[in-house]
mmCIF file of C-alpha atoms in Angstrom:
data_model
loop_
_atom_site.group_PDB
_atom_site.id
_atom_site.type_symbol
_atom_site.label_atom_id
_atom_site.label_comp_id
_atom_site.label_asym_id
_atom_site.label_seq_id
_atom_site.Cartn_x
_atom_site.Cartn_y
_atom_site.Cartn_z
ATOM 1 C CA MET A 1 -5.082 -19.444 -23.304
ATOM 2 C CA GLU A 2 -5.202 -18.461 -19.636
ATOM 3 C CA ARG A 3 -5.977 -14.756 -19.773
ATOM 4 C CA GLY A 4 -5.559 -13.655 -16.168
ATOM 5 C CA ASN A 5 -3.001 -15.077 -13.774
ATOM 6 C CA THR A 6 -2.945 -13.446 -10.378
ATOM 7 C CA LEU A 7 -0.001 -13.911 -8.072
ATOM 8 C CA TYR A 8 -0.017 -13.279 -4.375
ATOM 9 C CA LEU A 9 3.523 -12.020 -4.233
ATOM 10 C CA LEU A 10 4.423 -11.818 -0.599
ATOM 11 C CA ASP A 11 3.136 -11.201 2.840
ATOM 12 C CA TYR A 12 5.005 -9.228 5.454
ATOM 13 C CA ALA A 13 5.576 -12.315 7.602
ATOM 14 C CA SER A 14 7.369 -13.998 4.688
ATOM 15 C CA CYS A 15 9.757 -11.037 4.419
ATOM 16 C CA GLU A 16 10.652 -11.368 8.079
ATOM 17 C CA ARG A 17 11.363 -15.085 7.658
ATOM 18 C CA VAL A 18 13.727 -14.545 4.725
ATOM 19 C CA PHE A 19 16.291 -12.930 7.013
ATOM 20 C CA ASN A 20 15.519 -14.976 10.126
ATOM 21 C CA PRO A 21 15.048 -18.701 9.348
ATOM 22 C CA LYS A 22 14.325 -19.395 13.026
ATOM 23 C CA LEU A 23 10.891 -17.884 12.440
ATOM 24 C CA ARG A 24 9.819 -20.705 10.125
ATOM 25 C CA GLY A 25 6.880 -22.545 11.632
ATOM 26 C CA ARG A 26 6.418 -19.876 14.306
ATOM 27 C CA PRO A 27 3.284 -17.697 14.528
ATOM 28 C CA ILE A 28 4.053 -14.151 13.342
ATOM 29 C CA VAL A 29 2.056 -10.921 13.361
ATOM 30 C CA VAL A 30 3.062 -7.559 11.905
ATOM 31 C CA LEU A 31 1.643 -4.362 13.383
ATOM 32 C CA SER A 32 0.515 -1.152 11.720
ATOM 33 C CA ASN A 33 2.111 2.271 12.143
ATOM 34 C CA ASN A 34 2.753 3.100 15.801
ATOM 35 C CA ASP A 35 2.355 -0.607 16.619
ATOM 36 C CA GLY A 36 -1.411 -0.200 16.728
ATOM 37 C CA CYS A 37 -3.234 -3.033 14.971
ATOM 38 C CA VAL A 38 -2.459 -6.351 13.308
ATOM 39 C CA VAL A 39 -1.977 -5.867 9.548
ATOM 40 C CA ALA A 40 -0.378 -9.201 8.625
ATOM 41 C CA ARG A 41 -0.471 -12.725 10.042
ATOM 42 C CA SER A 42 1.296 -15.958 9.241
ATOM 43 C CA ASN A 43 -0.814 -19.082 8.798
ATOM 44 C CA GLU A 44 0.243 -20.185 12.270
ATOM 45 C CA ALA A 45 -1.055 -16.918 13.727
ATOM 46 C CA LYS A 46 -4.335 -17.286 11.843
ATOM 47 C CA ALA A 47 -4.725 -20.774 13.311
ATOM 48 C CA LEU A 48 -4.557 -19.207 16.783
ATOM 49 C CA GLY A 49 -7.597 -17.097 15.932
ATOM 50 C CA ILE A 50 -5.847 -13.722 15.735
ATOM 51 C CA PRO A 51 -8.098 -11.547 13.514
ATOM 52 C CA MET A 52 -6.899 -9.007 10.977
ATOM 53 C CA GLY A 53 -7.087 -5.442 12.246
ATOM 54 C CA GLU A 54 -7.206 -6.450 15.907
ATOM 55 C CA PRO A 55 -5.679 -3.818 18.253
ATOM 56 C CA PHE A 56 -2.453 -5.159 19.673
ATOM 57 C CA PHE A 57 -3.332 -4.414 23.289
ATOM 58 C CA LYS A 58 -6.254 -6.859 23.034
ATOM 59 C CA ILE A 59 -4.046 -9.820 22.114
ATOM 60 C CA ARG A 60 -1.069 -9.214 24.393
ATOM 61 C CA ALA A 61 -2.015 -12.120 26.667
ATOM 62 C CA LEU A 62 -2.453 -14.499 23.722
ATOM 63 C CA VAL A 63 0.826 -13.375 22.176
ATOM 64 C CA LYS A 64 2.672 -14.087 25.409
ATOM 65 C CA ALA A 65 0.969 -17.431 26.055
ATOM 66 C CA GLN A 66 1.501 -18.756 22.509
ATOM 67 C CA GLN A 67 4.948 -17.180 22.016
ATOM 68 C CA VAL A 68 3.828 -15.251 18.948
ATOM 69 C CA GLU A 69 6.592 -13.272 17.235
ATOM 70 C CA VAL A 70 5.554 -9.610 16.883
ATOM 71 C CA PHE A 71 7.129 -7.110 14.466
ATOM 72 C CA SER A 72 6.601 -3.437 13.748
ATOM 73 C CA SER A 73 5.909 -2.581 10.118
ATOM 74 C CA ASN A 74 9.106 -2.402 8.074
ATOM 75 C CA TYR A 75 7.739 -0.935 4.848
ATOM 76 C CA THR A 76 11.190 -0.088 3.517
ATOM 77 C CA LEU A 77 12.122 -3.776 3.554
ATOM 78 C CA TYR A 78 8.734 -4.973 2.284
ATOM 79 C CA ALA A 79 8.706 -2.542 -0.644
ATOM 80 C CA ASP A 80 12.226 -3.513 -1.700
ATOM 81 C CA MET A 81 11.459 -7.243 -1.549
ATOM 82 C CA SER A 82 8.286 -6.632 -3.523
ATOM 83 C CA ALA A 83 10.260 -4.775 -6.207
ATOM 84 C CA ARG A 84 12.650 -7.725 -6.503
ATOM 85 C CA VAL A 85 9.792 -10.176 -6.939
ATOM 86 C CA MET A 86 8.096 -7.921 -9.499
ATOM 87 C CA SER A 87 11.278 -7.678 -11.552
ATOM 88 C CA ILE A 88 11.446 -11.480 -11.779
ATOM 89 C CA LEU A 89 7.814 -11.702 -12.870
ATOM 90 C CA GLN A 90 8.295 -9.038 -15.520
ATOM 91 C CA ALA A 91 11.394 -10.820 -16.799
ATOM 92 C CA HIS A 92 9.333 -13.987 -17.378
ATOM 93 C CA CYS A 93 6.165 -12.318 -18.664
ATOM 94 C CA ALA A 94 6.117 -9.065 -20.635
ATOM 95 C CA GLU A 95 2.416 -8.387 -19.980
ATOM 96 C CA THR A 96 2.341 -7.680 -16.255
ATOM 97 C CA GLU A 97 0.164 -5.396 -14.149
ATOM 98 C CA VAL A 98 1.554 -4.580 -10.713
ATOM 99 C CA TYR A 99 -1.697 -4.293 -8.792
ATOM 100 C CA SER A 100 -0.297 -3.616 -5.322
ATOM 101 C CA ILE A 101 2.764 -4.231 -3.190
ATOM 102 C CA ASP A 102 1.813 -7.896 -2.803
ATOM 103 C CA GLU A 103 -0.105 -8.758 -5.956
ATOM 104 C CA ALA A 104 0.219 -8.714 -9.733
ATOM 105 C CA PHE A 105 -1.719 -9.891 -12.763
ATOM 106 C CA LEU A 106 0.107 -11.617 -15.614
ATOM 107 C CA GLN A 107 -1.026 -12.598 -19.098
ATOM 108 C CA PRO A 108 1.524 -15.121 -20.412
ATOM 109 C CA ASN A 109 -0.008 -15.397 -23.938
ATOM 110 C CA ARG A 110 0.637 -19.135 -24.073
ATOM 111 C CA TYR A 111 -1.633 -19.833 -27.038
ATOM 112 C CA GLY A 112 -2.791 -23.413 -27.269
ATOM 113 C CA ALA A 113 -1.275 -24.327 -23.911
ATOM 114 C CA LYS A 114 -3.152 -26.911 -21.852
ATOM 115 C CA VAL A 115 -4.088 -26.478 -18.212
ATOM 116 C CA ALA A 116 -1.256 -28.778 -17.136
ATOM 117 C CA ASP A 117 1.249 -26.738 -19.152
ATOM 118 C CA ASN A 118 0.120 -23.497 -17.532
ATOM 119 C CA LEU A 119 0.310 -25.040 -14.087
ATOM 120 C CA ASP A 120 3.863 -26.150 -14.855
ATOM 121 C CA PHE A 121 4.694 -22.600 -15.953
ATOM 122 C CA ALA A 122 3.227 -21.193 -12.724
ATOM 123 C CA LEU A 123 5.077 -23.746 -10.609
ATOM 124 C CA GLY A 124 8.371 -22.958 -12.345
ATOM 125 C CA LEU A 125 7.841 -19.241 -11.819
ATOM 126 C CA ARG A 126 7.081 -19.849 -8.157
ATOM 127 C CA GLU A 127 10.283 -21.865 -7.719
ATOM 128 C CA THR A 128 12.336 -19.158 -9.460
ATOM 129 C CA VAL A 129 10.993 -16.444 -7.162
ATOM 130 C CA LEU A 130 11.617 -18.614 -4.103
ATOM 131 C CA GLN A 131 15.183 -19.394 -5.163
ATOM 132 C CA CYS A 132 16.083 -15.782 -6.007
ATOM 133 C CA THR A 133 14.362 -13.981 -3.137
ATOM 134 C CA GLY A 134 13.363 -16.558 -0.522
ATOM 135 C CA ILE A 135 9.744 -15.371 -0.835
ATOM 136 C CA PRO A 136 7.048 -18.070 -1.290
ATOM 137 C CA ILE A 137 4.264 -16.923 -3.616
ATOM 138 C CA SER A 138 0.951 -18.506 -4.527
ATOM 139 C CA VAL A 139 -0.361 -18.487 -8.082
ATOM 140 C CA GLY A 140 -3.971 -18.622 -9.239
ATOM 141 C CA LEU A 141 -4.821 -19.296 -12.890
ATOM 142 C CA ALA A 142 -8.139 -18.473 -14.575
ATOM 143 C CA ASP A 143 -9.672 -16.828 -17.631
ATOM 144 C CA THR A 144 -10.661 -13.612 -15.813
ATOM 145 C CA LYS A 145 -9.182 -11.424 -13.114
ATOM 146 C CA THR A 146 -12.061 -12.103 -10.700
ATOM 147 C CA LEU A 147 -11.732 -15.867 -11.031
ATOM 148 C CA ALA A 148 -7.957 -15.628 -10.842
ATOM 149 C CA LYS A 149 -8.284 -13.871 -7.484
ATOM 150 C CA LEU A 150 -10.457 -16.747 -6.274
ATOM 151 C CA ALA A 151 -7.968 -19.272 -7.655
ATOM 152 C CA ASN A 152 -5.223 -17.510 -5.757
ATOM 153 C CA HIS A 153 -7.259 -17.787 -2.560
ATOM 154 C CA LEU A 154 -7.593 -21.540 -3.143
ATOM 155 C CA ALA A 155 -3.892 -21.837 -3.961
ATOM 156 C CA LYS A 156 -3.040 -20.474 -0.522
ATOM 157 C CA LYS A 157 -5.630 -22.571 1.310
ATOM 158 C CA ARG A 158 -5.717 -25.902 -0.513
ATOM 159 C CA SER A 159 -2.747 -26.416 -2.797
ATOM 160 C CA PRO A 160 0.425 -28.006 -1.378
ATOM 161 C CA ASN A 161 2.535 -26.494 -4.187
ATOM 162 C CA GLY A 162 0.976 -23.010 -4.106
ATOM 163 C CA THR A 163 -0.737 -23.120 -7.537
ATOM 164 C CA TYR A 164 -4.400 -23.582 -8.463
ATOM 165 C CA HIS A 165 -6.469 -23.512 -11.654
ATOM 166 C CA LEU A 166 -10.096 -22.407 -11.622
ATOM 167 C CA GLU A 167 -12.778 -22.315 -14.332
ATOM 168 C CA ALA A 168 -16.279 -20.882 -14.468
ATOM 169 C CA SER A 169 -17.651 -24.433 -14.321
ATOM 170 C CA SER A 170 -15.458 -25.589 -11.419
ATOM 171 C CA PRO A 171 -17.419 -27.245 -8.572
ATOM 172 C CA GLU A 172 -15.422 -25.249 -6.025
ATOM 173 C CA LEU A 173 -17.558 -22.182 -6.808
ATOM 174 C CA ALA A 174 -20.473 -23.790 -4.947
ATOM 175 C CA GLU A 175 -18.326 -23.872 -1.783
ATOM 176 C CA LEU A 176 -17.098 -20.268 -1.896
ATOM 177 C CA GLY A 177 -19.213 -17.529 -0.362
ATOM 178 C CA ILE A 178 -19.833 -14.351 -2.338
ATOM 179 C CA GLU A 179 -17.816 -12.445 0.275
ATOM 180 C CA GLU A 180 -14.720 -14.065 -1.260
ATOM 181 C CA LEU A 181 -15.310 -12.249 -4.548
ATOM 182 C CA TRP A 182 -13.132 -9.307 -5.495
ATOM 183 C CA GLY A 183 -15.102 -6.090 -4.954
ATOM 184 C CA VAL A 184 -18.035 -7.594 -3.032
ATOM 185 C CA GLY A 185 -18.523 -5.716 0.217
ATOM 186 C CA ALA A 186 -21.092 -5.822 2.986
ATOM 187 C CA ALA A 187 -23.710 -3.870 0.998
ATOM 188 C CA TYR A 188 -23.444 -6.259 -1.958
ATOM 189 C CA GLN A 189 -23.703 -9.233 0.390
ATOM 190 C CA ARG A 190 -26.896 -7.969 2.029
ATOM 191 C CA ARG A 191 -28.635 -7.251 -1.263
ATOM 192 C CA LEU A 192 -27.648 -10.579 -2.781
ATOM 193 C CA ALA A 193 -28.543 -12.517 0.365
ATOM 194 C CA ALA A 194 -32.055 -11.056 0.117
ATOM 195 C CA VAL A 195 -32.546 -13.060 -3.111
ATOM 196 C CA ARG A 196 -30.789 -16.149 -1.700
ATOM 197 C CA VAL A 197 -27.499 -15.631 -3.484
ATOM 198 C CA LYS A 198 -24.905 -16.850 -0.987
ATOM 199 C CA THR A 199 -22.208 -18.579 -3.035
ATOM 200 C CA VAL A 200 -20.272 -17.730 -6.182
ATOM 201 C CA ALA A 201 -22.142 -20.491 -8.023
ATOM 202 C CA ASP A 202 -25.457 -18.895 -6.972
ATOM 203 C CA LEU A 203 -24.320 -15.589 -8.417
ATOM 204 C CA ALA A 204 -23.341 -17.202 -11.731
ATOM 205 C CA ARG A 205 -26.986 -18.290 -12.194
ATOM 206 C CA VAL A 206 -28.402 -14.770 -11.801
ATOM 207 C CA SER A 207 -29.773 -13.161 -14.981
ATOM 208 C CA GLU A 208 -27.734 -10.381 -16.553
ATOM 209 C CA GLY A 209 -30.775 -8.096 -16.807
ATOM 210 C CA TRP A 210 -31.513 -8.307 -13.088
ATOM 211 C CA MET A 211 -27.856 -7.821 -12.158
ATOM 212 C CA GLN A 212 -27.516 -4.690 -14.283
ATOM 213 C CA LYS A 213 -30.792 -3.283 -12.936
ATOM 214 C CA GLU A 214 -29.766 -3.820 -9.305
ATOM 215 C CA PHE A 215 -26.028 -3.111 -9.446
ATOM 216 C CA GLY A 216 -25.423 -1.254 -12.690
ATOM 217 C CA VAL A 217 -22.594 -1.817 -15.154
ATOM 218 C CA VAL A 218 -20.110 -2.718 -12.405
ATOM 219 C CA GLY A 219 -22.363 -5.511 -11.158
ATOM 220 C CA LEU A 220 -22.914 -6.794 -14.692
ATOM 221 C CA ARG A 221 -19.169 -6.955 -15.288
ATOM 222 C CA LEU A 222 -18.735 -8.872 -12.041
ATOM 223 C CA LEU A 223 -21.314 -11.412 -13.185
ATOM 224 C CA LYS A 224 -19.666 -11.843 -16.580
ATOM 225 C CA GLU A 225 -16.243 -12.270 -14.985
ATOM 226 C CA VAL A 226 -17.619 -15.018 -12.724
ATOM 227 C CA ARG A 227 -19.023 -16.711 -15.829
ATOM 228 C CA GLY A 228 -15.602 -16.668 -17.471
ATOM 229 C CA GLU A 229 -16.053 -13.644 -19.759
ATOM 230 C CA ALA A 230 -13.127 -11.263 -19.292
ATOM 231 C CA CYS A 231 -14.223 -7.646 -18.744
ATOM 232 C CA TYR A 232 -11.016 -6.252 -17.269
ATOM 233 C CA GLY A 233 -7.712 -6.283 -19.112
ATOM 234 C CA LEU A 234 -4.280 -5.512 -17.769
ATOM 235 C CA GLU A 235 -3.833 -1.856 -16.876
ATOM 236 C CA ALA A 236 -0.806 0.191 -17.842
ATOM 237 C CA PRO A 237 1.422 1.540 -15.044
ATOM 238 C CA VAL A 238 0.339 4.864 -13.583
ATOM 239 C CA GLU A 239 2.652 7.541 -14.978
ATOM 240 C CA SER A 240 0.945 10.566 -13.467
ATOM 241 C CA ARG A 241 -1.283 11.337 -10.518
ATOM 242 C CA LYS A 242 -4.219 13.682 -10.035
ATOM 243 C CA SER A 243 -3.318 14.297 -6.404
ATOM 244 C CA MET A 244 -0.792 13.143 -3.811
ATOM 245 C CA ILE A 245 -0.900 12.985 -0.047
ATOM 246 C CA VAL A 246 1.571 12.243 2.745
ATOM 247 C CA SER A 247 0.282 11.840 6.294
ATOM 248 C CA ARG A 248 1.281 10.037 9.472
ATOM 249 C CA SER A 249 0.101 9.589 13.036
ATOM 250 C CA PHE A 250 2.460 10.563 15.847
ATOM 251 C CA ALA A 251 3.774 8.085 18.396
ATOM 252 C CA GLN A 252 3.009 10.683 21.096
ATOM 253 C CA ASP A 253 0.661 13.637 21.109
ATOM 254 C CA VAL A 254 2.275 16.852 19.854
ATOM 255 C CA LEU A 255 1.537 20.050 21.765
ATOM 256 C CA GLU A 256 4.299 22.449 20.630
ATOM 257 C CA LEU A 257 4.353 24.387 17.356
ATOM 258 C CA PRO A 258 8.063 23.765 16.539
ATOM 259 C CA VAL A 259 7.589 20.002 16.808
ATOM 260 C CA LEU A 260 4.450 20.093 14.675
ATOM 261 C CA SER A 261 6.237 22.237 12.082
ATOM 262 C CA GLU A 262 9.124 19.770 11.903
ATOM 263 C CA ALA A 263 6.720 16.903 11.282
ATOM 264 C CA VAL A 264 4.936 18.710 8.451
ATOM 265 C CA ALA A 265 8.313 19.746 6.971
ATOM 266 C CA ARG A 266 9.263 16.056 6.803
ATOM 267 C CA TYR A 267 5.980 15.228 5.098
ATOM 268 C CA ALA A 268 6.517 18.086 2.627
ATOM 269 C CA THR A 269 9.954 16.622 1.861
ATOM 270 C CA ARG A 270 8.403 13.251 1.104
ATOM 271 C CA LEU A 271 5.727 14.925 -1.024
ATOM 272 C CA GLY A 272 8.383 16.706 -3.086
ATOM 273 C CA GLU A 273 10.178 13.401 -3.689
ATOM 274 C CA LYS A 274 6.973 11.785 -4.904
ATOM 275 C CA LEU A 275 6.161 14.686 -7.218
ATOM 276 C CA ARG A 276 9.593 14.606 -8.818
ATOM 277 C CA ARG A 277 9.472 10.820 -9.222
ATOM 278 C CA TYR A 278 6.345 11.170 -11.364
ATOM 279 C CA GLY A 279 7.623 14.245 -13.186
ATOM 280 C CA GLN A 280 4.879 16.506 -11.822
ATOM 281 C CA GLN A 281 4.463 19.797 -10.000
ATOM 282 C CA THR A 282 1.663 21.075 -7.821
ATOM 283 C CA GLU A 283 -0.222 24.346 -7.982
ATOM 284 C CA THR A 284 -2.040 23.945 -4.644
ATOM 285 C CA ILE A 285 -1.105 22.371 -1.328
ATOM 286 C CA THR A 286 -3.322 21.622 1.673
ATOM 287 C CA VAL A 287 -2.080 21.012 5.211
ATOM 288 C CA PHE A 288 -4.319 19.299 7.768
ATOM 289 C CA VAL A 289 -3.930 18.442 11.449
ATOM 290 C CA TRP A 290 -5.932 16.074 13.651
ATOM 291 C CA ALA A 291 -6.539 16.507 17.354
ATOM 292 C CA ASN A 292 -6.555 13.408 19.554
ATOM 293 C CA ARG A 293 -10.254 12.536 19.781
ATOM 294 C CA PHE A 294 -9.611 10.107 22.620
ATOM 295 C CA LYS A 295 -8.333 12.899 24.859
ATOM 296 C CA PRO A 296 -10.866 15.701 24.412
ATOM 297 C CA GLN A 297 -10.158 19.056 26.018
ATOM 298 C CA GLU A 298 -12.158 22.132 26.819
ATOM 299 C CA ASN A 299 -12.516 24.579 23.939
ATOM 300 C CA MET A 300 -10.901 22.019 21.624
ATOM 301 C CA PRO A 301 -11.381 22.949 17.930
ATOM 302 C CA LEU A 302 -12.747 20.626 15.298
ATOM 303 C CA GLN A 303 -11.099 17.246 15.321
ATOM 304 C CA CYS A 304 -9.619 17.944 11.886
ATOM 305 C CA SER A 305 -8.546 21.387 10.656
ATOM 306 C CA ALA A 306 -7.156 22.189 7.217
ATOM 307 C CA LEU A 307 -5.967 25.143 5.146
ATOM 308 C CA SER A 308 -4.939 25.407 1.487
ATOM 309 C CA VAL A 309 -2.755 27.784 -0.499
ATOM 310 C CA GLU A 310 -2.274 28.320 -4.224
ATOM 311 C CA LEU A 311 1.425 28.577 -5.047
ATOM 312 C CA PRO A 312 2.680 31.532 -7.102
ATOM 313 C CA LEU A 313 4.239 29.020 -9.501
ATOM 314 C CA ALA A 314 3.621 25.288 -9.734
ATOM 315 C CA SER A 315 6.509 23.541 -8.020
ATOM 316 C CA SER A 316 7.961 20.265 -6.768
ATOM 317 C CA ASN A 317 10.805 22.033 -4.973
ATOM 318 C CA THR A 318 11.104 20.770 -1.412
ATOM 319 C CA ASN A 319 12.163 24.166 -0.081
ATOM 320 C CA GLU A 320 9.083 25.827 -1.592
ATOM 321 C CA LEU A 321 6.763 23.166 -0.213
ATOM 322 C CA ILE A 322 8.274 23.428 3.270
ATOM 323 C CA HIS A 323 7.975 27.230 3.189
ATOM 324 C CA TRP A 324 4.282 27.310 2.301
ATOM 325 C CA ALA A 325 3.401 24.332 4.491
ATOM 326 C CA GLY A 326 5.070 26.076 7.433
ATOM 327 C CA LEU A 327 2.902 29.161 6.945
ATOM 328 C CA LEU A 328 -0.234 27.009 6.959
ATOM 329 C CA VAL A 329 0.835 25.123 10.087
ATOM 330 C CA ARG A 330 1.342 28.372 11.998
ATOM 331 C CA LYS A 331 -2.194 29.447 11.088
ATOM 332 C CA LEU A 332 -3.688 26.065 12.030
ATOM 333 C CA TYR A 333 -1.873 25.633 15.332
ATOM 334 C CA GLN A 334 -3.731 26.305 18.572
ATOM 335 C CA ALA A 335 -1.919 26.204 21.892
ATOM 336 C CA GLY A 336 -2.977 23.462 24.272
ATOM 337 C CA VAL A 337 -4.411 21.133 21.625
ATOM 338 C CA ARG A 338 -3.054 17.572 21.612
ATOM 339 C CA TYR A 339 -2.304 16.837 17.947
ATOM 340 C CA LYS A 340 -2.229 13.173 16.958
ATOM 341 C CA LYS A 341 -1.816 13.332 13.177
ATOM 342 C CA ALA A 342 -0.830 15.717 10.397
ATOM 343 C CA GLY A 343 -0.453 15.602 6.648
ATOM 344 C CA ILE A 344 0.033 17.516 3.416
ATOM 345 C CA MET A 345 -1.791 17.076 0.114
ATOM 346 C CA ALA A 346 -0.915 18.299 -3.378
ATOM 347 C CA THR A 347 -3.675 18.983 -5.910
ATOM 348 C CA ALA A 348 -3.961 20.622 -9.325
ATOM 349 C CA LEU A 349 -0.930 18.649 -10.508
ATOM 350 C CA ARG A 350 0.797 19.513 -13.780
ATOM 351 C CA PRO A 351 3.587 17.870 -15.789
ATOM 352 C CA GLN A 352 6.950 19.508 -15.209
ATOM 353 C CA THR A 353 7.276 20.158 -18.932
ATOM 354 C CA SER A 354 4.045 22.178 -19.244
ATOM 355 C CA VAL A 355 3.914 24.613 -16.346
ATOM 356 C CA GLN A 356 2.569 28.127 -16.900
ATOM 357 C CA MET A 357 5.227 30.649 -15.855
ATOM 358 C CA ASN A 358 4.491 33.709 -13.733
ATOM 359 C CA LEU A 359 5.499 37.201 -14.842
ATOM 360 C CA PHE A 360 6.418 38.135 -11.265
ATOM 361 C CA VAL A 361 8.476 35.003 -10.468
ATOM 362 C CA ASP A 362 12.114 34.632 -11.500
ATOM 363 C CA GLU A 363 12.282 31.795 -14.029
ATOM 364 C CA GLY A 364 16.037 31.417 -13.536
ATOM 365 C CA ALA A 365 15.599 30.703 -9.834
ATOM 366 C CA SER A 366 13.057 28.021 -10.678
ATOM 367 C CA LEU A 367 15.509 26.315 -13.048
ATOM 368 C CA ARG A 368 18.310 26.454 -10.478
ATOM 369 C CA SER A 369 16.066 24.937 -7.815
ATOM 370 C CA ALA A 370 15.193 22.082 -10.178
ATOM 371 C CA GLN A 371 18.916 21.320 -10.583
ATOM 372 C CA LEU A 372 19.366 21.447 -6.813
ATOM 373 C CA MET A 373 16.528 18.979 -6.275
ATOM 374 C CA GLN A 374 18.003 16.655 -8.903
ATOM 375 C CA ALA A 375 21.321 16.630 -7.049
ATOM 376 C CA LEU A 376 19.592 16.152 -3.696
ATOM 377 C CA ASP A 377 17.565 13.188 -4.965
ATOM 378 C CA GLY A 378 20.674 11.630 -6.468
ATOM 379 C CA ILE A 379 22.566 11.763 -3.170
ATOM 380 C CA ASN A 380 19.643 10.357 -1.172
ATOM 381 C CA ARG A 381 19.048 7.544 -3.653
ATOM 382 C CA LYS A 382 22.679 6.520 -3.490
ATOM 383 C CA MET A 383 23.383 7.026 0.212
ATOM 384 C CA GLY A 384 19.930 6.459 1.735
ATOM 385 C CA ARG A 385 16.857 8.586 2.349
ATOM 386 C CA ASN A 386 17.395 11.716 4.450
ATOM 387 C CA THR A 387 21.180 11.607 4.081
ATOM 388 C CA VAL A 388 20.781 15.243 3.044
ATOM 389 C CA TYR A 389 17.719 17.119 4.248
ATOM 390 C CA PHE A 390 16.491 20.618 5.072
ATOM 391 C CA ALA A 391 17.122 21.931 8.582
ATOM 392 C CA ALA A 392 13.410 22.658 8.986
ATOM 393 C CA CYS A 393 12.843 18.885 9.247
ATOM 394 C CA GLY A 394 14.786 18.724 12.525
ATOM 395 C CA ASN A 395 17.321 16.113 13.492
ATOM 396 C CA ARG A 396 15.524 14.436 16.390
ATOM 397 C CA PRO A 397 12.017 13.529 15.238
ATOM 398 C CA GLU A 398 10.593 12.507 18.607
ATOM 399 C CA TRP A 399 7.153 12.841 17.052
ATOM 400 C CA GLY A 400 7.937 10.015 14.619
ATOM 401 C CA PRO A 401 6.024 6.738 14.503
ATOM 402 C CA LYS A 402 6.589 4.095 17.156
ATOM 403 C CA ALA A 403 8.454 1.059 15.804
ATOM 404 C CA GLU A 404 9.865 -0.699 18.845
ATOM 405 C CA ARG A 405 9.783 -4.151 17.211
ATOM 406 C CA ARG A 406 10.998 -3.306 13.717
ATOM 407 C CA SER A 407 13.515 -5.640 12.102
ATOM 408 C CA GLY A 408 16.511 -4.379 10.155
ATOM 409 C CA ARG A 409 16.222 -2.755 6.730
ATOM 410 C CA PHE A 410 18.684 -5.314 5.433
ATOM 411 C CA THR A 411 18.471 -4.501 1.728
ATOM 412 C CA THR A 412 18.474 -0.709 1.689
ATOM 413 C CA ARG A 413 20.600 0.552 4.603
ATOM 414 C CA TRP A 414 24.383 0.085 4.708
ATOM 415 C CA GLY A 415 24.362 0.402 8.481
ATOM 416 C CA GLU A 416 21.783 -2.367 8.829
ATOM 417 C CA LEU A 417 23.368 -5.066 6.677
ATOM 418 C CA MET A 418 23.184 -8.524 8.210
ATOM 419 C CA ARG A 419 26.228 -9.605 10.182
ATOM 420 C CA VAL A 420 27.267 -13.249 9.914
#
């Protein structure tokens, strides 16, 4: 049985091509928030030597010379397309772990199936996803998660049909550097290189005793996974969080208190939505602001300033969060400072069903606010985010992120449906 199948679900460039077939075969890059750095590249863009994380201003000349298509991040579209792909995977395999927006682990439980049978299953799943969503995925098959990640890497690089099977005894391991391994960073590489371990095959020959002594239990598990012994099973979906945070950088520096307050009110709104989605409430919130370190000023405070407050009663009510966040912003704000980023964090989270009441807080008002938030969320889910919002958020968020090259949110906004 193939225990761990990892699927590279989508990349952002693929999402852009689904709704614009003219982009097929063209080099594409997707930029981060505020159109800062490259966060996704098509294979054609990689072939041009555009590195991941490169600031956009450094590649402007190359983009123009090679006619590279450039897009701002469209996370609303990418998340929706990812959800569609995930639903197809879960329909074909009950044991599925959604690892990230673009990756999932599956355990098909095909007892007695041969390698060829599993490759056929993976190929059929790939064709189904492509037909239903237009998204090409690559599938790596192996006995462990770590090897499956490597198999997925080979599926993207070497396989014409996007699938690849890898075993602990496969000769390909002698060609792959240890930097390709899941969880191996620069520190691991330096320590392993000191004992002449440069490839995955070299690592597989290391003794378990030495690996545990040098890298602890985590390193020992990595070694066993490379040898084909599964140490990590599929993880259940996260149903609750220990903390939540919402933060963004501004397209332009913010100098005025009302504008900064509007930004934090929007982030508090998003935080409330996240809390209610997971059925939790927060007892403590922290607001932080960042000054622009690239434009230092005289008497400028610390680059990052933060304040926290303990709420009288644990809450996920957007109005409550905006109220307390606004008080913290007014205390943090200093005139003349160029603020580049702000955020809000919720800690000491509790389930909504087990919140300790306060003798001095009206319980009836808390129940009414919960009903109000339920109605608010229902309207925004049906009609689109921010259809109904609190006035404190403002109606002209000039501080919002720059997205000059963003494509349409074709699957989630009525006003942005494709016109044929």
